[in-house]
mmCIF file of C-alpha atoms in Angstrom:
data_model
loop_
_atom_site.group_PDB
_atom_site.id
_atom_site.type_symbol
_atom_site.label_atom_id
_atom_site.label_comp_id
_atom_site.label_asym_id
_atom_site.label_seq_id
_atom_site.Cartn_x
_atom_site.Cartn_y
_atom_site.Cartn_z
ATOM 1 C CA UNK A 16 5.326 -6.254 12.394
ATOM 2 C CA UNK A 17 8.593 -8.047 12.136
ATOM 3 C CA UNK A 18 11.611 -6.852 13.529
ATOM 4 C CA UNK A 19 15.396 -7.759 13.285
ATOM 5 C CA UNK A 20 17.406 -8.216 16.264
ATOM 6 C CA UNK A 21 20.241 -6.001 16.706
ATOM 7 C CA UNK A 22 20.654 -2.138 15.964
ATOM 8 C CA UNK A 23 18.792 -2.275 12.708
ATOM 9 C CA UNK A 24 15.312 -4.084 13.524
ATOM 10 C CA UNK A 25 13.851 -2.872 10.165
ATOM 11 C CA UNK A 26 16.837 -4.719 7.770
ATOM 12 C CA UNK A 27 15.054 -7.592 6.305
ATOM 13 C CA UNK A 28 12.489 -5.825 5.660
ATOM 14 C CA UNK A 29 13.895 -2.708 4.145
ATOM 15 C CA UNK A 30 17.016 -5.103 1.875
ATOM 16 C CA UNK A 31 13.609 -6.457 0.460
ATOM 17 C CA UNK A 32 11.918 -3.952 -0.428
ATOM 18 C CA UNK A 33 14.588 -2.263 -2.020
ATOM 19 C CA UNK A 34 15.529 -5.500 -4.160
ATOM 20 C CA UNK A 35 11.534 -5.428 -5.381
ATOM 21 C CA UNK A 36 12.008 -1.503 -6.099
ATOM 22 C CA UNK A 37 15.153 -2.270 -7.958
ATOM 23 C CA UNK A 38 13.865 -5.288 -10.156
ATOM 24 C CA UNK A 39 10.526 -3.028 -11.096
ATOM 25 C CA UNK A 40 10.380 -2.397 -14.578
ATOM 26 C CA UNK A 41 9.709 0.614 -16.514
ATOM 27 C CA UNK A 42 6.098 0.145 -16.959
ATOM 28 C CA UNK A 43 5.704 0.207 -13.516
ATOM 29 C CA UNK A 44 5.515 -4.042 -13.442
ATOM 30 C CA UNK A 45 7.650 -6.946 -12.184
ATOM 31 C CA UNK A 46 8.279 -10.121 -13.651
ATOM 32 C CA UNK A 47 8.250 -13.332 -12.916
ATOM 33 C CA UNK A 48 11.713 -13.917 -13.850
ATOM 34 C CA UNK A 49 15.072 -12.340 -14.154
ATOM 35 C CA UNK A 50 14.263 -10.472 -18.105
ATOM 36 C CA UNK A 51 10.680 -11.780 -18.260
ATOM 37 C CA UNK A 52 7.378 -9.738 -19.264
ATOM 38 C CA UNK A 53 5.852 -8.032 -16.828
ATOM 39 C CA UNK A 54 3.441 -10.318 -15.283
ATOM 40 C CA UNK A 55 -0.296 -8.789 -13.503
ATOM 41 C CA UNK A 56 -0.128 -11.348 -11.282
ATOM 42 C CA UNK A 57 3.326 -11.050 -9.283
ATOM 43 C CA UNK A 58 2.770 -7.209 -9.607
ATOM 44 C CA UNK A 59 0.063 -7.548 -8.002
ATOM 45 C CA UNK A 60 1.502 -9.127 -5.017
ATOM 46 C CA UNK A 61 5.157 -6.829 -4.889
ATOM 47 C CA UNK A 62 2.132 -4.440 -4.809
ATOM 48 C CA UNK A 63 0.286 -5.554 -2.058
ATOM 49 C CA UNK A 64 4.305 -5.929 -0.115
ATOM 50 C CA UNK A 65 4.781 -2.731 -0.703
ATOM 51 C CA UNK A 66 1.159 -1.125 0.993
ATOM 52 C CA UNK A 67 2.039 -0.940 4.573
ATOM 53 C CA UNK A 68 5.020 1.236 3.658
ATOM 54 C CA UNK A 69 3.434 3.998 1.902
ATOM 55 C CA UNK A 70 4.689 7.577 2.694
ATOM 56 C CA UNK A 71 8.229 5.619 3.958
ATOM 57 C CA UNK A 72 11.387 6.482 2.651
ATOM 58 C CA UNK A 73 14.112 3.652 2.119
ATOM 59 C CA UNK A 74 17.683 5.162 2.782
ATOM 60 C CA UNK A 75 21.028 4.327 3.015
ATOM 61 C CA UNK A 76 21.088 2.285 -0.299
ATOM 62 C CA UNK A 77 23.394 3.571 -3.536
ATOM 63 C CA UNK A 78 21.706 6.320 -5.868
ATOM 64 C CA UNK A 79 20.042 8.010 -2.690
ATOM 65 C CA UNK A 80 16.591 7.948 -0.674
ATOM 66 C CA UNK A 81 13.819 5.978 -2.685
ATOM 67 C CA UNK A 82 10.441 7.413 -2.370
ATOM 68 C CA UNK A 83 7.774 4.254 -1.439
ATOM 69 C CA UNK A 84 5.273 5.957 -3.114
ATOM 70 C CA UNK A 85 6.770 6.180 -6.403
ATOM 71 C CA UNK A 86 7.111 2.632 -6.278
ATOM 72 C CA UNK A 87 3.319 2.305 -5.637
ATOM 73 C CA UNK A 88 2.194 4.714 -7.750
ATOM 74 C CA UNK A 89 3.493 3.364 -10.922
ATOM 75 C CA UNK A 90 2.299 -0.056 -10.087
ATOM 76 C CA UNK A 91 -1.229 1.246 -9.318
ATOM 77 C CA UNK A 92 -0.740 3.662 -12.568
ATOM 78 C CA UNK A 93 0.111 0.652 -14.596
ATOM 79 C CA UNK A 94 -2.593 -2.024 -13.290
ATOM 80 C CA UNK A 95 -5.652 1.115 -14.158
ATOM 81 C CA UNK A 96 -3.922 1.883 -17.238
ATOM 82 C CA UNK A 97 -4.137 -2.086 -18.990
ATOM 83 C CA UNK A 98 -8.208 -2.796 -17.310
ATOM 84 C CA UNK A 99 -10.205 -3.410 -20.367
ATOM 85 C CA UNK A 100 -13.914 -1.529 -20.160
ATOM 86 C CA UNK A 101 -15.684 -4.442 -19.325
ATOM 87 C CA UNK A 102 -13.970 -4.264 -16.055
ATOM 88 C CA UNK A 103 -11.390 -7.305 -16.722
ATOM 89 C CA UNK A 104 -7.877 -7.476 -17.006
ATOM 90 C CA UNK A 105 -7.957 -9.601 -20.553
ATOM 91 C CA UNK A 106 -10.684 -10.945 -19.823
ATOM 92 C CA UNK A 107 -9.148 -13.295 -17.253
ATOM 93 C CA UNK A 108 -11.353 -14.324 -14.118
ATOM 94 C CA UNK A 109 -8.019 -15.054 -12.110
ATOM 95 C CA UNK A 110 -5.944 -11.683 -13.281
ATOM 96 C CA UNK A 111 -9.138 -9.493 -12.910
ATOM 97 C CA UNK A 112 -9.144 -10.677 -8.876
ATOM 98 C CA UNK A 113 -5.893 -10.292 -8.464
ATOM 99 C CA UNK A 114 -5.766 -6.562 -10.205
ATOM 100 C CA UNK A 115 -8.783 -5.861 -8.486
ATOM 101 C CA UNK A 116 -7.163 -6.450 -4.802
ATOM 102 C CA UNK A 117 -4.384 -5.098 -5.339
ATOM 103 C CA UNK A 118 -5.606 -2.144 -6.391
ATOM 104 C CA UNK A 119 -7.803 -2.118 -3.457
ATOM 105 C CA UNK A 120 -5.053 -3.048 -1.257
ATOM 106 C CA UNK A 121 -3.480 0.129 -2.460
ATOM 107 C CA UNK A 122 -6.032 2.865 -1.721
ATOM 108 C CA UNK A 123 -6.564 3.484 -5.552
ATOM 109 C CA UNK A 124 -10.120 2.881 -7.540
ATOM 110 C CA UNK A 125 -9.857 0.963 -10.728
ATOM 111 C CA UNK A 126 -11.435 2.872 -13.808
ATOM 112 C CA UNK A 127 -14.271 0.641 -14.495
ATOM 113 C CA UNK A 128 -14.780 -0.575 -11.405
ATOM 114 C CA UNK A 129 -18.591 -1.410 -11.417
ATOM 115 C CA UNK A 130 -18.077 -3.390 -14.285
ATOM 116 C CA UNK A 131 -15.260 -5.389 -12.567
ATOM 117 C CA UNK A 132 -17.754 -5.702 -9.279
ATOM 118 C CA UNK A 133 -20.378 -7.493 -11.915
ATOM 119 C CA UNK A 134 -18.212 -9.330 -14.035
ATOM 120 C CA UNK A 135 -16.952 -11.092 -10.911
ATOM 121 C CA UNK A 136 -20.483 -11.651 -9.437
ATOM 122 C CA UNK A 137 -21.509 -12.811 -12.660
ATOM 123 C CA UNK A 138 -19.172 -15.402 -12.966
ATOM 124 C CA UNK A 139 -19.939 -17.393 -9.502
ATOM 125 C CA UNK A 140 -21.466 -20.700 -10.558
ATOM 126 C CA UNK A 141 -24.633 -22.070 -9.104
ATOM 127 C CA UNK A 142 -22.374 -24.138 -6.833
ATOM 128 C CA UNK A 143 -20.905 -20.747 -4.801
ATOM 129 C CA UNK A 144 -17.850 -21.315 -6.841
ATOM 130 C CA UNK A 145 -15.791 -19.576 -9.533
ATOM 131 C CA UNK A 146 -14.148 -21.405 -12.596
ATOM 132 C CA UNK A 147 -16.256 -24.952 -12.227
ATOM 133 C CA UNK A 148 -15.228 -25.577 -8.400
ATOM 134 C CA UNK A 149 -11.948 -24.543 -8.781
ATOM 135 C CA UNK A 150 -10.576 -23.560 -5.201
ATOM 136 C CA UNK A 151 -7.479 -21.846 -5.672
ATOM 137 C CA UNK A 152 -9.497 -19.005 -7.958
ATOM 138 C CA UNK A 153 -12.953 -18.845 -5.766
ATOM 139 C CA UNK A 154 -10.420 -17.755 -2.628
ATOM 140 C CA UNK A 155 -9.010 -15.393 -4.798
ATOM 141 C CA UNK A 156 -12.235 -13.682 -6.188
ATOM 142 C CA UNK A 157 -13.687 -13.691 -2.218
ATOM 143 C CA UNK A 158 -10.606 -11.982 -1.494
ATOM 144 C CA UNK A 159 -10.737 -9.761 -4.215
ATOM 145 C CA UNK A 160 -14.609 -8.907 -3.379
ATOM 146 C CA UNK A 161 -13.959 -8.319 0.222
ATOM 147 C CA UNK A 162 -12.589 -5.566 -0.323
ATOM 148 C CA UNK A 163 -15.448 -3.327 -1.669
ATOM 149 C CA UNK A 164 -15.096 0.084 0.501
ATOM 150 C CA UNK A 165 -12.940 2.244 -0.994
ATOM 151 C CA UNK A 166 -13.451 5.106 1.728
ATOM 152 C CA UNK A 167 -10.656 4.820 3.511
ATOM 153 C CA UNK A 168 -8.733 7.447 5.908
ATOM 154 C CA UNK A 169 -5.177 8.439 5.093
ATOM 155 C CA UNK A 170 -3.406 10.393 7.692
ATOM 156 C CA UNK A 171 -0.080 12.489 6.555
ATOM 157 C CA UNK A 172 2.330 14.877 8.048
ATOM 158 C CA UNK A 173 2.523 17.239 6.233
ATOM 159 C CA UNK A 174 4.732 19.410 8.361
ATOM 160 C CA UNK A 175 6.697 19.348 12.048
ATOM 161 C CA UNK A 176 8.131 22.661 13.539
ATOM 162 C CA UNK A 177 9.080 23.974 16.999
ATOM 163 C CA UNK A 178 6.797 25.677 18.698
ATOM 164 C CA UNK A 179 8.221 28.855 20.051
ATOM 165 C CA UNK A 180 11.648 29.869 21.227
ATOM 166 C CA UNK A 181 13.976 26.569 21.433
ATOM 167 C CA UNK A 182 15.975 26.405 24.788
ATOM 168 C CA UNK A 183 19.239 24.455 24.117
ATOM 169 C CA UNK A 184 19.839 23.143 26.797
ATOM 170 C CA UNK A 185 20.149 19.712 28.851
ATOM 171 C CA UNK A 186 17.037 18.728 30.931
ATOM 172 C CA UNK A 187 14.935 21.506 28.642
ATOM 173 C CA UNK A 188 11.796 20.649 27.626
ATOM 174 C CA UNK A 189 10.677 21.457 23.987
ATOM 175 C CA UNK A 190 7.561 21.469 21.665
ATOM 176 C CA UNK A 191 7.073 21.132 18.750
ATOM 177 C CA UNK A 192 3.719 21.777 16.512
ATOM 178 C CA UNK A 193 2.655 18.813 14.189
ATOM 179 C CA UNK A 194 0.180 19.103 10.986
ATOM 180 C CA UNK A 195 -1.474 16.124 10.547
ATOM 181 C CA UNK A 196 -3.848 16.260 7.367
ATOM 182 C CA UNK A 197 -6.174 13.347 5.947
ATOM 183 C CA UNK A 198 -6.001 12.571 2.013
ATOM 184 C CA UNK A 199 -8.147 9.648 2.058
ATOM 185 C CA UNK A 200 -12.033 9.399 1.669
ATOM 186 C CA UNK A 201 -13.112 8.768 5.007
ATOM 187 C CA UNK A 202 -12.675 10.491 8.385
ATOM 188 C CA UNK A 203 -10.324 8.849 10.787
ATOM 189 C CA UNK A 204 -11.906 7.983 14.181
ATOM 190 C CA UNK A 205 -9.214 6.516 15.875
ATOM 191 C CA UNK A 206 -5.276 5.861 15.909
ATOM 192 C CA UNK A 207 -2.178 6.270 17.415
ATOM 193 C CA UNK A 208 0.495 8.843 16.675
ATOM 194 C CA UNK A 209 4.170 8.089 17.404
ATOM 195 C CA UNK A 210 6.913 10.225 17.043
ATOM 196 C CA UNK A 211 10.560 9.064 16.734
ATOM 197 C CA UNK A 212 14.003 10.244 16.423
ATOM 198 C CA UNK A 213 16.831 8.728 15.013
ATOM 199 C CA UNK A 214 14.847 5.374 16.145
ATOM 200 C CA UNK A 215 14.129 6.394 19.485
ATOM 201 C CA UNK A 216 10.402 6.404 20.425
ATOM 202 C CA UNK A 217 10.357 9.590 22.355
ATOM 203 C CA UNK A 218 6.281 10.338 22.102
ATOM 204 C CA UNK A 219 3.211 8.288 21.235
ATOM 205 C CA UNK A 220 -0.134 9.914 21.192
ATOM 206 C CA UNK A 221 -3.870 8.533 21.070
ATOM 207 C CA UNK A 222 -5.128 10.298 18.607
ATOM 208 C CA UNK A 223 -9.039 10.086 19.771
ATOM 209 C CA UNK A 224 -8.242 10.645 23.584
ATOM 210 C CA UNK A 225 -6.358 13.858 22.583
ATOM 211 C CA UNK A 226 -9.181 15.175 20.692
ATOM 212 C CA UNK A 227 -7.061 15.341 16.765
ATOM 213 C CA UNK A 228 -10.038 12.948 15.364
#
C-alpha cells in the first residue's frame, strides 16, 4: 500500500481515516454532506476504505485509541439492519449493488441474501445489461455479483507472550509465543506473518513454509 515519506509512512492514510471515523453518524452512516442524511451509497464506499484496516487501532488522535472495528461494525450493523426482505435496499437496483458489496467487502452476510443474489440476476436485461444499457449501474451490479463467496479466512492474534525466562540483556536472544486463531469461514492456506515493534520490522514469517496453515 501507500506510504508517506518521512518518519510517519502511515499519515495520510491514518489523518483519513480518522476524519471518516469522526464524520460517521450515529446510525452507523455517513453523509454526503456536512449535516446531510445518511446516504447507502457513500457509506458504502467509507465502508469499503475502511476494510483493509480491520483489527487496526488508530492512535495518537484526541479522545484516545479508536477501535477500526467499531467503525466497521456499525456500518455493516446499519447496512443489514435497513435491507428490505425481498433482498433490496428500497427497492433500488443501484443501492442494492452497492449495499450488497460493501457488505461483502466487509466479511459480513446480508440477511436476505438469496433474495438479493435473484433480485439482481433478475433484473439483467436481454441485452447483458442492467437498467436499459445503462453502464455506470451494470459495472456496479458485476461488481457487486463478483463477490459471491462469503467463506473467507480471518486470521487474529489473539495473544503474544515470552516464552520462558527473559534475559535482559544486549546481544540476548528472546522468544516469544504467538496465538494466531482464524474467525472467518474458511481455512487459511497461505500468508505471511510479520511482526513489528515500535515500526521496526524485526520478524516476518511464511506462514505455509512454517507449517501454522
Amino acid at each position: 500500500g501507500y506510504e508517506d515519506p518521512g518518519g510517519n509512512p502511515d499519515l495520510t492514510v491514518s489523518l483519513g481515516l480518522y476524519y471518516l471515523v469522526q464524520n460517521q453518524r450515529s446510525d452507523g452512516r455517513w453523509s454526503a454532506f456536512d449535516g446531510g442524511g445518511g446516504s447507502l451509497s457513500v457509506t458504502a464506499d467509507a465502508l469499503r476504505a475502511f476494510v483493509p484496516y480491520k483489527h487496526q487501532t488508530l492512535s495518537g488522535f484526541p479522545g484516545g485509541d479508536i477501535n477500526i472495528d467499531d467503525t466497521v461494525n456499525d456500518a455493516v450493523a446499519s447496512l443489514r439492519n435497513t435491507q428490505q426482505v425481498d433482498g433490496t435496499w428500497g427497492g433500488n437496483l443501484l443501492n442494492t449493488a452497492f449495499a450488497y458489496h460493501a457488505l461483502k467487502s466487509a466479511g459480513a452476510v446480508p440477511i436476505y441474501q438469496d433474495a438479493t443474489i435473484t433480485y439482481l440476476e433478475n433484473a439483467q436485461d436481454a441485452s447483458g445489461s442492467f437498467a436499459n444499457g445503462d453502464i455506470y449501474v451494470t459495472a456496479k451490479v458485476v461488481k457487486a455479483l463478483e463477490r459471491l463467496d462469503t467463506t473467507v479466512g480471518d486470521l487474529v492474534i489473539t495473544d503474544i507472550s515470552p516464552y520462558g525466562a527473559p534475559v535482559l540483556q544486549t546481544g540476548a536472544l528472546a522468544t516469544i509465543e504467538v496465538t494466531i486463531r482464524n474467525d472467518g469461514d474458511a481455512p487459511v492456506t497461505e500468508g505471511t506473518l510479520h511482526l513489528l515493534a515500535d515500526n521496526y520490522l524485526f520478524a516476518s514469517i511464511d506462514l505455509a513454509s512454517a507449517g501454522i496453515v
